JSON list of C-alpha atoms in Angstrom, two decimals:
[
{"chain": "V", "resi": 46, "resn": "MET", "atom": "CA", "xyz": [122.48, 106.43, 86.44]},
{"chain": "V", "resi": 47, "resn": "ASN", "atom": "CA", "xyz": [120.34, 105.91, 88.72]},
{"chain": "V", "resi": 48, "resn": "VAL", "atom": "CA", "xyz": [116.53, 106.99, 88.01]},
{"chain": "V", "resi": 49, "resn": "GLY", "atom": "CA", "xyz": [113.84, 107.03, 90.11]},
{"chain": "V", "resi": 50, "resn": "LEU", "atom": "CA", "xyz": [110.03, 107.70, 89.09]},
{"chain": "V", "resi": 51, "resn": "VAL", "atom": "CA", "xyz": [107.51, 108.72, 92.02]},
{"chain": "V", "resi": 52, "resn": "LEU", "atom": "CA", "xyz": [104.26, 108.56, 90.62]},
{"chain": "V", "resi": 53, "resn": "SER", "atom": "CA", "xyz": [101.45, 110.22, 92.70]},
{"chain": "V", "resi": 54, "resn": "GLY", "atom": "CA", "xyz": [97.72, 108.96, 93.36]},
{"chain": "V", "resi": 55, "resn": "GLY", "atom": "CA", "xyz": [94.80, 110.43, 91.46]},
{"chain": "V", "resi": 56, "resn": "GLY", "atom": "CA", "xyz": [92.38, 106.90, 91.29]},
{"chain": "V", "resi": 57, "resn": "ALA", "atom": "CA", "xyz": [91.34, 106.08, 87.47]},
{"chain": "V", "resi": 58, "resn": "ARG", "atom": "CA", "xyz": [93.42, 109.25, 86.61]},
{"chain": "V", "resi": 59, "resn": "GLY", "atom": "CA", "xyz": [96.68, 107.26, 87.66]},
{"chain": "V", "resi": 60, "resn": "VAL", "atom": "CA", "xyz": [96.51, 105.45, 84.14]},
{"chain": "V", "resi": 61, "resn": "ALA", "atom": "CA", "xyz": [98.26, 108.26, 83.14]},
{"chain": "V", "resi": 62, "resn": "HIS", "atom": "CA", "xyz": [101.37, 106.87, 84.82]},
{"chain": "V", "resi": 63, "resn": "ILE", "atom": "CA", "xyz": [101.04, 103.85, 82.18]},
{"chain": "V", "resi": 64, "resn": "GLY", "atom": "CA", "xyz": [101.23, 106.23, 79.16]},
{"chain": "V", "resi": 65, "resn": "VAL", "atom": "CA", "xyz": [104.04, 108.39, 80.83]},
{"chain": "V", "resi": 66, "resn": "ILE", "atom": "CA", "xyz": [106.05, 105.27, 80.58]},
{"chain": "V", "resi": 67, "resn": "GLN", "atom": "CA", "xyz": [105.84, 104.00, 77.47]},
{"chain": "V", "resi": 68, "resn": "ALA", "atom": "CA", "xyz": [106.29, 107.52, 76.07]},
{"chain": "V", "resi": 69, "resn": "LEU", "atom": "CA", "xyz": [109.53, 107.82, 78.61]},
{"chain": "V", "resi": 70, "resn": "GLU", "atom": "CA", "xyz": [110.73, 104.29, 77.34]},
{"chain": "V", "resi": 71, "resn": "GLU", "atom": "CA", "xyz": [110.30, 105.05, 73.84]},
{"chain": "V", "resi": 72, "resn": "PHE", "atom": "CA", "xyz": [112.98, 108.15, 74.58]},
{"chain": "V", "resi": 73, "resn": "GLY", "atom": "CA", "xyz": [115.08, 105.01, 76.15]},
{"chain": "V", "resi": 74, "resn": "ILE", "atom": "CA", "xyz": [114.85, 106.33, 79.77]},
{"chain": "V", "resi": 75, "resn": "LYS", "atom": "CA", "xyz": [113.70, 103.06, 82.38]},
{"chain": "V", "resi": 76, "resn": "ALA", "atom": "CA", "xyz": [113.55, 103.90, 85.97]},
{"chain": "V", "resi": 77, "resn": "THR", "atom": "CA", "xyz": [115.37, 101.85, 88.11]},
{"chain": "V", "resi": 78, "resn": "MET", "atom": "CA", "xyz": [113.59, 103.02, 91.61]},
{"chain": "V", "resi": 79, "resn": "ILE", "atom": "CA", "xyz": [109.59, 103.25, 92.16]},
{"chain": "V", "resi": 80, "resn": "SER", "atom": "CA", "xyz": [107.59, 105.08, 94.65]},
{"chain": "V", "resi": 81, "resn": "GLY", "atom": "CA", "xyz": [104.47, 105.42, 94.49]},
{"chain": "V", "resi": 82, "resn": "THR", "atom": "CA", "xyz": [100.85, 106.50, 95.83]},
{"chain": "V", "resi": 83, "resn": "SER", "atom": "CA", "xyz": [97.62, 104.89, 95.99]},
{"chain": "V", "resi": 84, "resn": "ALA", "atom": "CA", "xyz": [97.09, 104.41, 92.09]},
{"chain": "V", "resi": 85, "resn": "GLY", "atom": "CA", "xyz": [100.27, 105.17, 91.18]},
{"chain": "V", "resi": 86, "resn": "SER", "atom": "CA", "xyz": [101.67, 102.07, 94.16]},
{"chain": "V", "resi": 87, "resn": "ILE", "atom": "CA", "xyz": [99.08, 99.83, 91.51]},
{"chain": "V", "resi": 88, "resn": "VAL", "atom": "CA", "xyz": [100.80, 101.24, 88.16]},
{"chain": "V", "resi": 89, "resn": "GLY", "atom": "CA", "xyz": [104.31, 101.49, 90.14]},
{"chain": "V", "resi": 90, "resn": "SER", "atom": "CA", "xyz": [104.03, 97.85, 91.35]},
{"chain": "V", "resi": 91, "resn": "LEU", "atom": "CA", "xyz": [103.07, 96.33, 88.37]},
{"chain": "V", "resi": 92, "resn": "TYR", "atom": "CA", "xyz": [105.97, 98.21, 86.68]},
{"chain": "V", "resi": 93, "resn": "SER", "atom": "CA", "xyz": [108.49, 96.92, 89.08]},
{"chain": "V", "resi": 94, "resn": "HIS", "atom": "CA", "xyz": [107.54, 93.61, 88.33]},
{"chain": "V", "resi": 95, "resn": "GLY", "atom": "CA", "xyz": [108.51, 93.62, 84.82]},
{"chain": "V", "resi": 96, "resn": "HIS", "atom": "CA", "xyz": [104.58, 93.98, 83.80]},
{"chain": "V", "resi": 97, "resn": "SER", "atom": "CA", "xyz": [105.09, 96.25, 80.24]},
{"chain": "V", "resi": 98, "resn": "PRO", "atom": "CA", "xyz": [102.27, 99.03, 79.14]},
{"chain": "V", "resi": 99, "resn": "LYS", "atom": "CA", "xyz": [100.53, 97.48, 77.57]},
{"chain": "V", "resi": 100, "resn": "ASP", "atom": "CA", "xyz": [100.04, 94.95, 79.99]},
{"chain": "V", "resi": 101, "resn": "MET", "atom": "CA", "xyz": [99.49, 97.38, 82.76]},
{"chain": "V", "resi": 102, "resn": "LEU", "atom": "CA", "xyz": [96.88, 99.00, 80.89]},
{"chain": "V", "resi": 103, "resn": "SER", "atom": "CA", "xyz": [94.79, 95.32, 80.09]},
{"chain": "V", "resi": 104, "resn": "ILE", "atom": "CA", "xyz": [94.81, 94.51, 84.12]},
{"chain": "V", "resi": 105, "resn": "VAL", "atom": "CA", "xyz": [94.09, 97.86, 85.96]},
{"chain": "V", "resi": 106, "resn": "SER", "atom": "CA", "xyz": [91.12, 98.43, 83.04]},
{"chain": "V", "resi": 107, "resn": "GLN", "atom": "CA", "xyz": [89.59, 95.27, 84.83]},
{"chain": "V", "resi": 108, "resn": "ALA", "atom": "CA", "xyz": [89.38, 97.29, 87.93]},
{"chain": "V", "resi": 109, "resn": "THR", "atom": "CA", "xyz": [86.42, 98.33, 87.77]},
{"chain": "V", "resi": 110, "resn": "ILE", "atom": "CA", "xyz": [84.34, 100.28, 90.66]},
{"chain": "V", "resi": 111, "resn": "PHE", "atom": "CA", "xyz": [81.79, 97.36, 90.76]},
{"chain": "V", "resi": 112, "resn": "SER", "atom": "CA", "xyz": [83.74, 94.52, 90.77]},
{"chain": "V", "resi": 113, "resn": "SER", "atom": "CA", "xyz": [87.28, 95.68, 92.52]},
{"chain": "V", "resi": 114, "resn": "VAL", "atom": "CA", "xyz": [84.76, 96.84, 95.80]},
{"chain": "V", "resi": 115, "resn": "ARG", "atom": "CA", "xyz": [82.27, 95.49, 98.34]},
{"chain": "V", "resi": 116, "resn": "PRO", "atom": "CA", "xyz": [79.89, 96.44, 100.38]},
{"chain": "V", "resi": 117, "resn": "SER", "atom": "CA", "xyz": [81.52, 96.53, 104.10]},
{"chain": "V", "resi": 118, "resn": "LEU", "atom": "CA", "xyz": [80.04, 95.12, 107.33]},
{"chain": "V", "resi": 119, "resn": "VAL", "atom": "CA", "xyz": [82.18, 97.49, 109.60]},
{"chain": "V", "resi": 120, "resn": "SER", "atom": "CA", "xyz": [82.56, 100.83, 110.66]},
{"chain": "V", "resi": 121, "resn": "GLY", "atom": "CA", "xyz": [84.43, 103.23, 109.51]},
{"chain": "V", "resi": 122, "resn": "GLY", "atom": "CA", "xyz": [83.91, 102.99, 105.38]},
{"chain": "V", "resi": 123, "resn": "LEU", "atom": "CA", "xyz": [81.48, 101.85, 102.71]},
{"chain": "V", "resi": 124, "resn": "LEU", "atom": "CA", "xyz": [83.32, 99.96, 100.68]},
{"chain": "V", "resi": 125, "resn": "ARG", "atom": "CA", "xyz": [85.86, 97.04, 101.07]},
{"chain": "V", "resi": 126, "resn": "MET", "atom": "CA", "xyz": [88.57, 96.56, 98.32]},
{"chain": "V", "resi": 127, "resn": "ASP", "atom": "CA", "xyz": [88.39, 92.75, 98.06]},
{"chain": "V", "resi": 128, "resn": "GLY", "atom": "CA", "xyz": [88.00, 92.14, 94.71]},
{"chain": "V", "resi": 129, "resn": "LEU", "atom": "CA", "xyz": [91.31, 94.84, 93.71]},
{"chain": "V", "resi": 130, "resn": "GLY", "atom": "CA", "xyz": [93.30, 93.00, 95.88]},
{"chain": "V", "resi": 131, "resn": "GLN", "atom": "CA", "xyz": [92.81, 89.46, 94.13]},
{"chain": "V", "resi": 132, "resn": "LEU", "atom": "CA", "xyz": [93.15, 91.26, 91.03]},
{"chain": "V", "resi": 133, "resn": "LEU", "atom": "CA", "xyz": [96.55, 92.43, 92.25]},
{"chain": "V", "resi": 134, "resn": "LYS", "atom": "CA", "xyz": [97.32, 89.14, 93.41]},
{"chain": "V", "resi": 135, "resn": "LYS", "atom": "CA", "xyz": [96.71, 87.44, 90.12]},
{"chain": "V", "resi": 136, "resn": "HIS", "atom": "CA", "xyz": [99.58, 90.37, 88.84]},
{"chain": "V", "resi": 137, "resn": "LEU", "atom": "CA", "xyz": [102.09, 90.53, 91.25]},
{"chain": "V", "resi": 138, "resn": "PRO", "atom": "CA", "xyz": [104.30, 88.30, 93.50]},
{"chain": "V", "resi": 139, "resn": "ASP", "atom": "CA", "xyz": [103.43, 88.00, 97.53]},
{"chain": "V", "resi": 140, "resn": "ASP", "atom": "CA", "xyz": [106.53, 90.11, 98.64]},
{"chain": "V", "resi": 141, "resn": "PHE", "atom": "CA", "xyz": [108.49, 92.94, 97.59]},
{"chain": "V", "resi": 142, "resn": "SER", "atom": "CA", "xyz": [111.48, 90.79, 97.11]},
{"chain": "V", "resi": 143, "resn": "LYS", "atom": "CA", "xyz": [110.43, 89.28, 94.31]},
{"chain": "V", "resi": 144, "resn": "LEU", "atom": "CA", "xyz": [109.22, 92.19, 92.48]},
{"chain": "V", "resi": 145, "resn": "LYS", "atom": "CA", "xyz": [112.21, 93.04, 89.58]},
{"chain": "V", "resi": 146, "resn": "ARG", "atom": "CA", "xyz": [113.35, 96.87, 90.70]},
{"chain": "V", "resi": 147, "resn": "PRO", "atom": "CA", "xyz": [112.86, 98.32, 94.16]},
{"chain": "V", "resi": 148, "resn": "MET", "atom": "CA", "xyz": [109.48, 99.46, 94.75]},
{"chain": "V", "resi": 149, "resn": "THR", "atom": "CA", "xyz": [108.36, 101.72, 97.83]},
{"chain": "V", "resi": 150, "resn": "ILE", "atom": "CA", "xyz": [104.86, 102.14, 98.74]},
{"chain": "V", "resi": 151, "resn": "ALA", "atom": "CA", "xyz": [103.02, 105.51, 101.01]},
{"chain": "V", "resi": 152, "resn": "ALA", "atom": "CA", "xyz": [100.45, 104.75, 102.91]},
{"chain": "V", "resi": 153, "resn": "THR", "atom": "CA", "xyz": [99.43, 106.88, 106.03]},
{"chain": "V", "resi": 154, "resn": "ASP", "atom": "CA", "xyz": [99.41, 104.82, 109.41]},
{"chain": "V", "resi": 155, "resn": "LEU", "atom": "CA", "xyz": [95.65, 106.19, 110.84]},
{"chain": "V", "resi": 156, "resn": "LYS", "atom": "CA", "xyz": [96.92, 105.07, 114.40]},
{"chain": "V", "resi": 157, "resn": "LYS", "atom": "CA", "xyz": [100.16, 106.77, 114.89]},
{"chain": "V", "resi": 158, "resn": "GLY", "atom": "CA", "xyz": [99.00, 109.69, 112.20]},
{"chain": "V", "resi": 159, "resn": "GLU", "atom": "CA", "xyz": [102.35, 109.78, 110.10]},
{"chain": "V", "resi": 160, "resn": "MET", "atom": "CA", "xyz": [102.95, 108.63, 106.57]},
{"chain": "V", "resi": 161, "resn": "THR", "atom": "CA", "xyz": [104.72, 105.20, 106.37]},
{"chain": "V", "resi": 162, "resn": "TYR", "atom": "CA", "xyz": [106.55, 103.83, 102.96]},
{"chain": "V", "resi": 163, "resn": "PHE", "atom": "CA", "xyz": [106.87, 100.38, 102.43]},
{"chain": "V", "resi": 164, "resn": "ASN", "atom": "CA", "xyz": [109.60, 98.45, 101.06]},
{"chain": "V", "resi": 165, "resn": "SER", "atom": "CA", "xyz": [109.78, 94.87, 102.49]},
{"chain": "V", "resi": 166, "resn": "GLY", "atom": "CA", "xyz": [107.15, 92.24, 103.55]},
{"chain": "V", "resi": 167, "resn": "GLU", "atom": "CA", "xyz": [103.90, 91.70, 101.96]},
{"chain": "V", "resi": 168, "resn": "LEU", "atom": "CA", "xyz": [103.01, 93.20, 98.93]},
{"chain": "V", "resi": 169, "resn": "VAL", "atom": "CA", "xyz": [99.51, 93.53, 98.26]},
{"chain": "V", "resi": 170, "resn": "PRO", "atom": "CA", "xyz": [98.22, 94.77, 101.45]},
{"chain": "V", "resi": 171, "resn": "ALA", "atom": "CA", "xyz": [100.76, 97.72, 100.97]},
{"chain": "V", "resi": 172, "resn": "ILE", "atom": "CA", "xyz": [99.02, 98.60, 97.70]},
{"chain": "V", "resi": 173, "resn": "LEU", "atom": "CA", "xyz": [95.53, 97.97, 99.44]},
{"chain": "V", "resi": 174, "resn": "SER", "atom": "CA", "xyz": [96.66, 100.63, 101.95]},
{"chain": "V", "resi": 175, "resn": "SER", "atom": "CA", "xyz": [98.31, 103.34, 100.33]},
{"chain": "V", "resi": 176, "resn": "CYS", "atom": "CA", "xyz": [94.75, 102.70, 98.02]},
{"chain": "V", "resi": 177, "resn": "CYS", "atom": "CA", "xyz": [92.40, 102.90, 100.94]},
{"chain": "V", "resi": 178, "resn": "VAL", "atom": "CA", "xyz": [90.45, 106.05, 100.23]},
{"chain": "V", "resi": 179, "resn": "PRO", "atom": "CA", "xyz": [89.40, 107.33, 103.84]},
{"chain": "V", "resi": 180, "resn": "GLY", "atom": "CA", "xyz": [85.19, 107.80, 103.94]},
{"chain": "V", "resi": 181, "resn": "VAL", "atom": "CA", "xyz": [84.52, 105.56, 100.80]},
{"chain": "V", "resi": 182, "resn": "PHE", "atom": "CA", "xyz": [86.57, 102.51, 102.04]},
{"chain": "V", "resi": 183, "resn": "SER", "atom": "CA", "xyz": [87.17, 100.74, 105.31]},
{"chain": "V", "resi": 184, "resn": "PRO", "atom": "CA", "xyz": [90.85, 101.10, 106.43]},
{"chain": "V", "resi": 185, "resn": "ILE", "atom": "CA", "xyz": [92.93, 98.58, 106.04]},
{"chain": "V", "resi": 186, "resn": "SER", "atom": "CA", "xyz": [94.49, 96.31, 109.24]},
{"chain": "V", "resi": 187, "resn": "PHE", "atom": "CA", "xyz": [97.84, 95.67, 108.70]},
{"chain": "V", "resi": 188, "resn": "LYS", "atom": "CA", "xyz": [101.12, 95.09, 110.67]},
{"chain": "V", "resi": 189, "resn": "GLY", "atom": "CA", "xyz": [99.31, 95.65, 113.77]},
{"chain": "V", "resi": 190, "resn": "SER", "atom": "CA", "xyz": [98.06, 99.07, 112.49]},
{"chain": "V", "resi": 191, "resn": "LEU", "atom": "CA", "xyz": [95.43, 100.94, 110.07]},
{"chain": "V", "resi": 192, "resn": "PHE", "atom": "CA", "xyz": [95.75, 102.61, 107.01]},
{"chain": "V", "resi": 193, "resn": "VAL", "atom": "CA", "xyz": [94.52, 104.71, 104.70]},
{"chain": "V", "resi": 194, "resn": "ASP", "atom": "CA", "xyz": [95.31, 106.54, 101.33]},
{"chain": "V", "resi": 195, "resn": "GLY", "atom": "CA", "xyz": [98.73, 107.62, 101.40]},
{"chain": "V", "resi": 196, "resn": "GLY", "atom": "CA", "xyz": [97.92, 110.70, 99.71]},
{"chain": "V", "resi": 197, "resn": "VAL", "atom": "CA", "xyz": [96.17, 111.92, 102.61]},
{"chain": "V", "resi": 198, "resn": "MET", "atom": "CA", "xyz": [100.17, 112.94, 103.71]},
{"chain": "V", "resi": 199, "resn": "ASP", "atom": "CA", "xyz": [102.23, 112.37, 100.95]},
{"chain": "V", "resi": 200, "resn": "ASN", "atom": "CA", "xyz": [100.64, 112.17, 97.48]},
{"chain": "V", "resi": 201, "resn": "LEU", "atom": "CA", "xyz": [104.12, 112.02, 95.39]},
{"chain": "V", "resi": 202, "resn": "PRO", "atom": "CA", "xyz": [106.33, 110.35, 97.74]},
{"chain": "V", "resi": 203, "resn": "VAL", "atom": "CA", "xyz": [109.80, 111.89, 96.19]},
{"chain": "V", "resi": 204, "resn": "ARG", "atom": "CA", "xyz": [111.29, 111.71, 100.14]},
{"chain": "V", "resi": 205, "resn": "PRO", "atom": "CA", "xyz": [112.04, 108.08, 99.59]},
{"chain": "V", "resi": 206, "resn": "LEU", "atom": "CA", "xyz": [114.00, 107.82, 96.35]},
{"chain": "V", "resi": 207, "resn": "HIS", "atom": "CA", "xyz": [115.63, 111.54, 97.38]},
{"chain": "V", "resi": 208, "resn": "GLY", "atom": "CA", "xyz": [119.50, 111.29, 97.26]},
{"chain": "V", "resi": 209, "resn": "LYS", "atom": "CA", "xyz": [119.32, 107.51, 96.27]},
{"chain": "V", "resi": 210, "resn": "CYS", "atom": "CA", "xyz": [119.00, 108.22, 92.50]},
{"chain": "V", "resi": 211, "resn": "ASP", "atom": "CA", "xyz": [120.62, 110.64, 90.40]},
{"chain": "V", "resi": 212, "resn": "PHE", "atom": "CA", "xyz": [117.72, 112.22, 88.51]},
{"chain": "V", "resi": 213, "resn": "ILE", "atom": "CA", "xyz": [114.45, 111.63, 89.83]},
{"chain": "V", "resi": 214, "resn": "ILE", "atom": "CA", "xyz": [110.73, 111.92, 87.01]},
{"chain": "V", "resi": 215, "resn": "GLY", "atom": "CA", "xyz": [107.63, 112.81, 88.89]},
{"chain": "V", "resi": 216, "resn": "SER", "atom": "CA", "xyz": [104.48, 111.81, 87.21]},
{"chain": "V", "resi": 217, "resn": "HIS", "atom": "CA", "xyz": [101.64, 113.94, 89.05]},
{"chain": "V", "resi": 218, "resn": "CYS", "atom": "CA", "xyz": [98.24, 113.55, 87.94]},
{"chain": "V", "resi": 219, "resn": "ASN", "atom": "CA", "xyz": [96.22, 115.26, 90.54]},
{"chain": "V", "resi": 220, "resn": "GLY", "atom": "CA", "xyz": [95.11, 118.26, 89.73]},
{"chain": "V", "resi": 221, "resn": "VAL", "atom": "CA", "xyz": [91.93, 120.17, 90.26]},
{"chain": "V", "resi": 222, "resn": "SER", "atom": "CA", "xyz": [89.42, 121.46, 87.99]},
{"chain": "V", "resi": 223, "resn": "PRO", "atom": "CA", "xyz": [88.53, 125.13, 88.27]},
{"chain": "V", "resi": 224, "resn": "THR", "atom": "CA", "xyz": [85.02, 123.45, 88.05]},
{"chain": "V", "resi": 225, "resn": "PHE", "atom": "CA", "xyz": [82.97, 121.39, 90.27]},
{"chain": "V", "resi": 226, "resn": "ASP", "atom": "CA", "xyz": [79.18, 120.27, 90.32]},
{"chain": "V", "resi": 227, "resn": "VAL", "atom": "CA", "xyz": [78.26, 117.80, 92.86]},
{"chain": "V", "resi": 228, "resn": "THR", "atom": "CA", "xyz": [76.53, 115.31, 91.21]},
{"chain": "V", "resi": 229, "resn": "ASN", "atom": "CA", "xyz": [76.86, 112.86, 93.37]},
{"chain": "V", "resi": 230, "resn": "PHE", "atom": "CA", "xyz": [78.67, 111.31, 97.62]},
{"chain": "V", "resi": 231, "resn": "LEU", "atom": "CA", "xyz": [82.18, 109.95, 96.36]},
{"chain": "V", "resi": 232, "resn": "VAL", "atom": "CA", "xyz": [82.61, 113.35, 94.01]},
{"chain": "V", "resi": 233, "resn": "VAL", "atom": "CA", "xyz": [82.56, 115.53, 97.03]},
{"chain": "V", "resi": 234, "resn": "VAL", "atom": "CA", "xyz": [85.15, 113.28, 98.77]},
{"chain": "V", "resi": 235, "resn": "GLU", "atom": "CA", "xyz": [87.35, 112.93, 96.16]},
{"chain": "V", "resi": 236, "resn": "ARG", "atom": "CA", "xyz": [86.99, 116.85, 95.55]},
{"chain": "V", "resi": 237, "resn": "SER", "atom": "CA", "xyz": [87.64, 117.65, 99.43]},
{"chain": "V", "resi": 238, "resn": "LEU", "atom": "CA", "xyz": [91.14, 115.14, 99.53]},
{"chain": "V", "resi": 239, "resn": "LEU", "atom": "CA", "xyz": [92.53, 116.66, 96.17]},
{"chain": "V", "resi": 240, "resn": "MET", "atom": "CA", "xyz": [91.91, 120.52, 97.49]},
{"chain": "V", "resi": 241, "resn": "ALA", "atom": "CA", "xyz": [93.63, 118.88, 101.40]},
{"chain": "V", "resi": 242, "resn": "ILE", "atom": "CA", "xyz": [96.89, 117.43, 99.77]},
{"chain": "V", "resi": 243, "resn": "GLY", "atom": "CA", "xyz": [98.21, 119.82, 97.10]},
{"chain": "V", "resi": 244, "resn": "ALA", "atom": "CA", "xyz": [100.04, 121.67, 99.77]},
{"chain": "V", "resi": 245, "resn": "ASN", "atom": "CA", "xyz": [102.28, 118.38, 100.01]},
{"chain": "V", "resi": 246, "resn": "THR", "atom": "CA", "xyz": [102.37, 117.24, 96.38]},
{"chain": "V", "resi": 247, "resn": "LEU", "atom": "CA", "xyz": [103.69, 121.07, 95.93]},
{"chain": "V", "resi": 248, "resn": "HIS", "atom": "CA", "xyz": [106.77, 120.60, 98.15]},
{"chain": "V", "resi": 249, "resn": "SER", "atom": "CA", "xyz": [107.53, 117.48, 96.18]},
{"chain": "V", "resi": 250, "resn": "LYS", "atom": "CA", "xyz": [107.16, 118.42, 93.16]},
{"chain": "V", "resi": 251, "resn": "ASN", "atom": "CA", "xyz": [109.89, 120.91, 94.34]},
{"chain": "V", "resi": 252, "resn": "LEU", "atom": "CA", "xyz": [112.62, 117.94, 95.39]},
{"chain": "V", "resi": 253, "resn": "CYS", "atom": "CA", "xyz": [112.08, 116.07, 91.72]},
{"chain": "V", "resi": 254, "resn": "ASP", "atom": "CA", "xyz": [114.36, 116.74, 88.80]},
{"chain": "V", "resi": 255, "resn": "ALA", "atom": "CA", "xyz": [111.86, 116.55, 86.29]},
{"chain": "V", "resi": 256, "resn": "VAL", "atom": "CA", "xyz": [107.88, 116.43, 86.33]},
{"chain": "V", "resi": 257, "resn": "ILE", "atom": "CA", "xyz": [105.41, 115.86, 84.40]},
{"chain": "V", "resi": 258, "resn": "GLU", "atom": "CA", "xyz": [101.99, 116.67, 84.58]},
{"chain": "V", "resi": 259, "resn": "PRO", "atom": "CA", "xyz": [99.69, 115.67, 81.59]},
{"chain": "V", "resi": 260, "resn": "ALA", "atom": "CA", "xyz": [97.09, 118.75, 80.67]},
{"chain": "V", "resi": 261, "resn": "GLY", "atom": "CA", "xyz": [93.50, 117.90, 80.66]},
{"chain": "V", "resi": 262, "resn": "LEU", "atom": "CA", "xyz": [93.53, 115.13, 83.56]},
{"chain": "V", "resi": 263, "resn": "ASP", "atom": "CA", "xyz": [91.39, 117.52, 85.97]},
{"chain": "V", "resi": 264, "resn": "LYS", "atom": "CA", "xyz": [88.06, 116.62, 83.13]},
{"chain": "V", "resi": 265, "resn": "PHE", "atom": "CA", "xyz": [88.07, 113.10, 84.71]},
{"chain": "V", "resi": 266, "resn": "SER", "atom": "CA", "xyz": [87.11, 111.58, 87.71]},
{"chain": "V", "resi": 267, "resn": "GLY", "atom": "CA", "xyz": [89.22, 109.29, 89.75]},
{"chain": "V", "resi": 268, "resn": "PHE", "atom": "CA", "xyz": [86.39, 106.93, 89.66]},
{"chain": "V", "resi": 269, "resn": "ASP", "atom": "CA", "xyz": [86.29, 107.25, 85.37]},
{"chain": "V", "resi": 270, "resn": "ILE", "atom": "CA", "xyz": [88.27, 103.60, 85.40]},
{"chain": "V", "resi": 271, "resn": "GLY", "atom": "CA", "xyz": [86.24, 102.89, 82.01]},
{"chain": "V", "resi": 272, "resn": "LYS", "atom": "CA", "xyz": [87.98, 106.15, 80.02]},
{"chain": "V", "resi": 273, "resn": "ALA", "atom": "CA", "xyz": [91.06, 104.29, 80.62]},
{"chain": "V", "resi": 274, "resn": "LYS", "atom": "CA", "xyz": [92.24, 103.63, 77.32]},
{"chain": "V", "resi": 275, "resn": "GLU", "atom": "CA", "xyz": [91.65, 107.94, 76.60]},
{"chain": "V", "resi": 276, "resn": "ILE", "atom": "CA", "xyz": [93.66, 108.51, 79.93]},
{"chain": "V", "resi": 277, "resn": "PHE", "atom": "CA", "xyz": [96.56, 106.62, 79.07]},
{"chain": "V", "resi": 278, "resn": "ASP", "atom": "CA", "xyz": [95.94, 108.13, 75.28]},
{"chain": "V", "resi": 279, "resn": "LEU", "atom": "CA", "xyz": [96.53, 111.64, 77.29]},
{"chain": "V", "resi": 280, "resn": "GLY", "atom": "CA", "xyz": [99.69, 110.72, 79.78]},
{"chain": "V", "resi": 281, "resn": "TYR", "atom": "CA", "xyz": [101.07, 109.27, 76.72]},
{"chain": "V", "resi": 282, "resn": "ARG", "atom": "CA", "xyz": [100.60, 112.65, 74.01]},
{"chain": "V", "resi": 283, "resn": "TYR", "atom": "CA", "xyz": [101.96, 114.81, 76.60]},
{"chain": "V", "resi": 284, "resn": "THR", "atom": "CA", "xyz": [104.88, 113.30, 77.70]},
{"chain": "V", "resi": 285, "resn": "LYS", "atom": "CA", "xyz": [105.91, 112.37, 74.08]},
{"chain": "V", "resi": 286, "resn": "GLU", "atom": "CA", "xyz": [105.30, 116.06, 72.69]},
{"chain": "V", "resi": 287, "resn": "ASN", "atom": "CA", "xyz": [106.57, 117.62, 76.15]},
{"chain": "V", "resi": 288, "resn": "LEU", "atom": "CA", "xyz": [109.71, 116.21, 77.12]},
{"chain": "V", "resi": 289, "resn": "GLY", "atom": "CA", "xyz": [112.36, 118.03, 75.70]},
{"chain": "V", "resi": 290, "resn": "LYS", "atom": "CA", "xyz": [110.66, 121.15, 77.56]},
{"chain": "V", "resi": 291, "resn": "LEU", "atom": "CA", "xyz": [110.50, 119.25, 81.15]},
{"chain": "V", "resi": 292, "resn": "ASN", "atom": "CA", "xyz": [114.06, 119.37, 82.01]},
{"chain": "V", "resi": 293, "resn": "PHE", "atom": "CA", "xyz": [115.15, 116.15, 80.97]},
{"chain": "V", "resi": 294, "resn": "ASP", "atom": "CA", "xyz": [118.45, 117.24, 79.39]},
{"chain": "V", "resi": 295, "resn": "LYS", "atom": "CA", "xyz": [120.41, 115.52, 82.11]},
{"chain": "V", "resi": 296, "resn": "ILE", "atom": "CA", "xyz": [119.71, 111.79, 81.01]},
{"chain": "V", "resi": 297, "resn": "LEU", "atom": "CA", "xyz": [118.35, 112.75, 76.88]},
{"chain": "V", "resi": 298, "resn": "GLY", "atom": "CA", "xyz": [122.04, 114.13, 76.34]}
]
């Protein structure tokens, strides 16, 4: 059975995907095809290359907001993701073709005003394109265009897998908290994006056979990478405790 795994964006909350994957594997469920946006593109690529959940947690825990970004000297954003690119190059191949599972990465093409789904060619620039939060990071110049976060138009990219898999699992970590305090500029940008992408995510959820959406993630900011282990544990526990309620009968037997 071809099992697709779709991983949403969500910044640091994307570490929950690793906990979800750990729990799925303990139930004997392994994805054969993966797609992801932003944080989901990082976790999905690492998983596609064969990294274990333990290894993935260790890798992403190194990606602090301070070590992974640099001030931008050009217009279009405040920061550049040079450090994140260097980290990814240490743990991932240079090309999609060298991954052990098919992987699709969603990014938003600023010039064309449309989605782009990368599944071949250079890998790390595609991931950075997908992770480029507009207004925070400078747009990524890649393949003759400029790209920003795929979540702007498709935060749960199920479309590339639709019709190719027998069962599609969506892992969504981008809920909007009912409480909000204006503490800094990044928090305002993040919440605005979360609200804007809600509509496209709802449609994508309906295309999945099962959706895992761990409760409690909304208390974390997308920049809370220092709480990676706590976020991982939340994703893991929720999946272990609720899989029987989430329409997995078809693949669990």
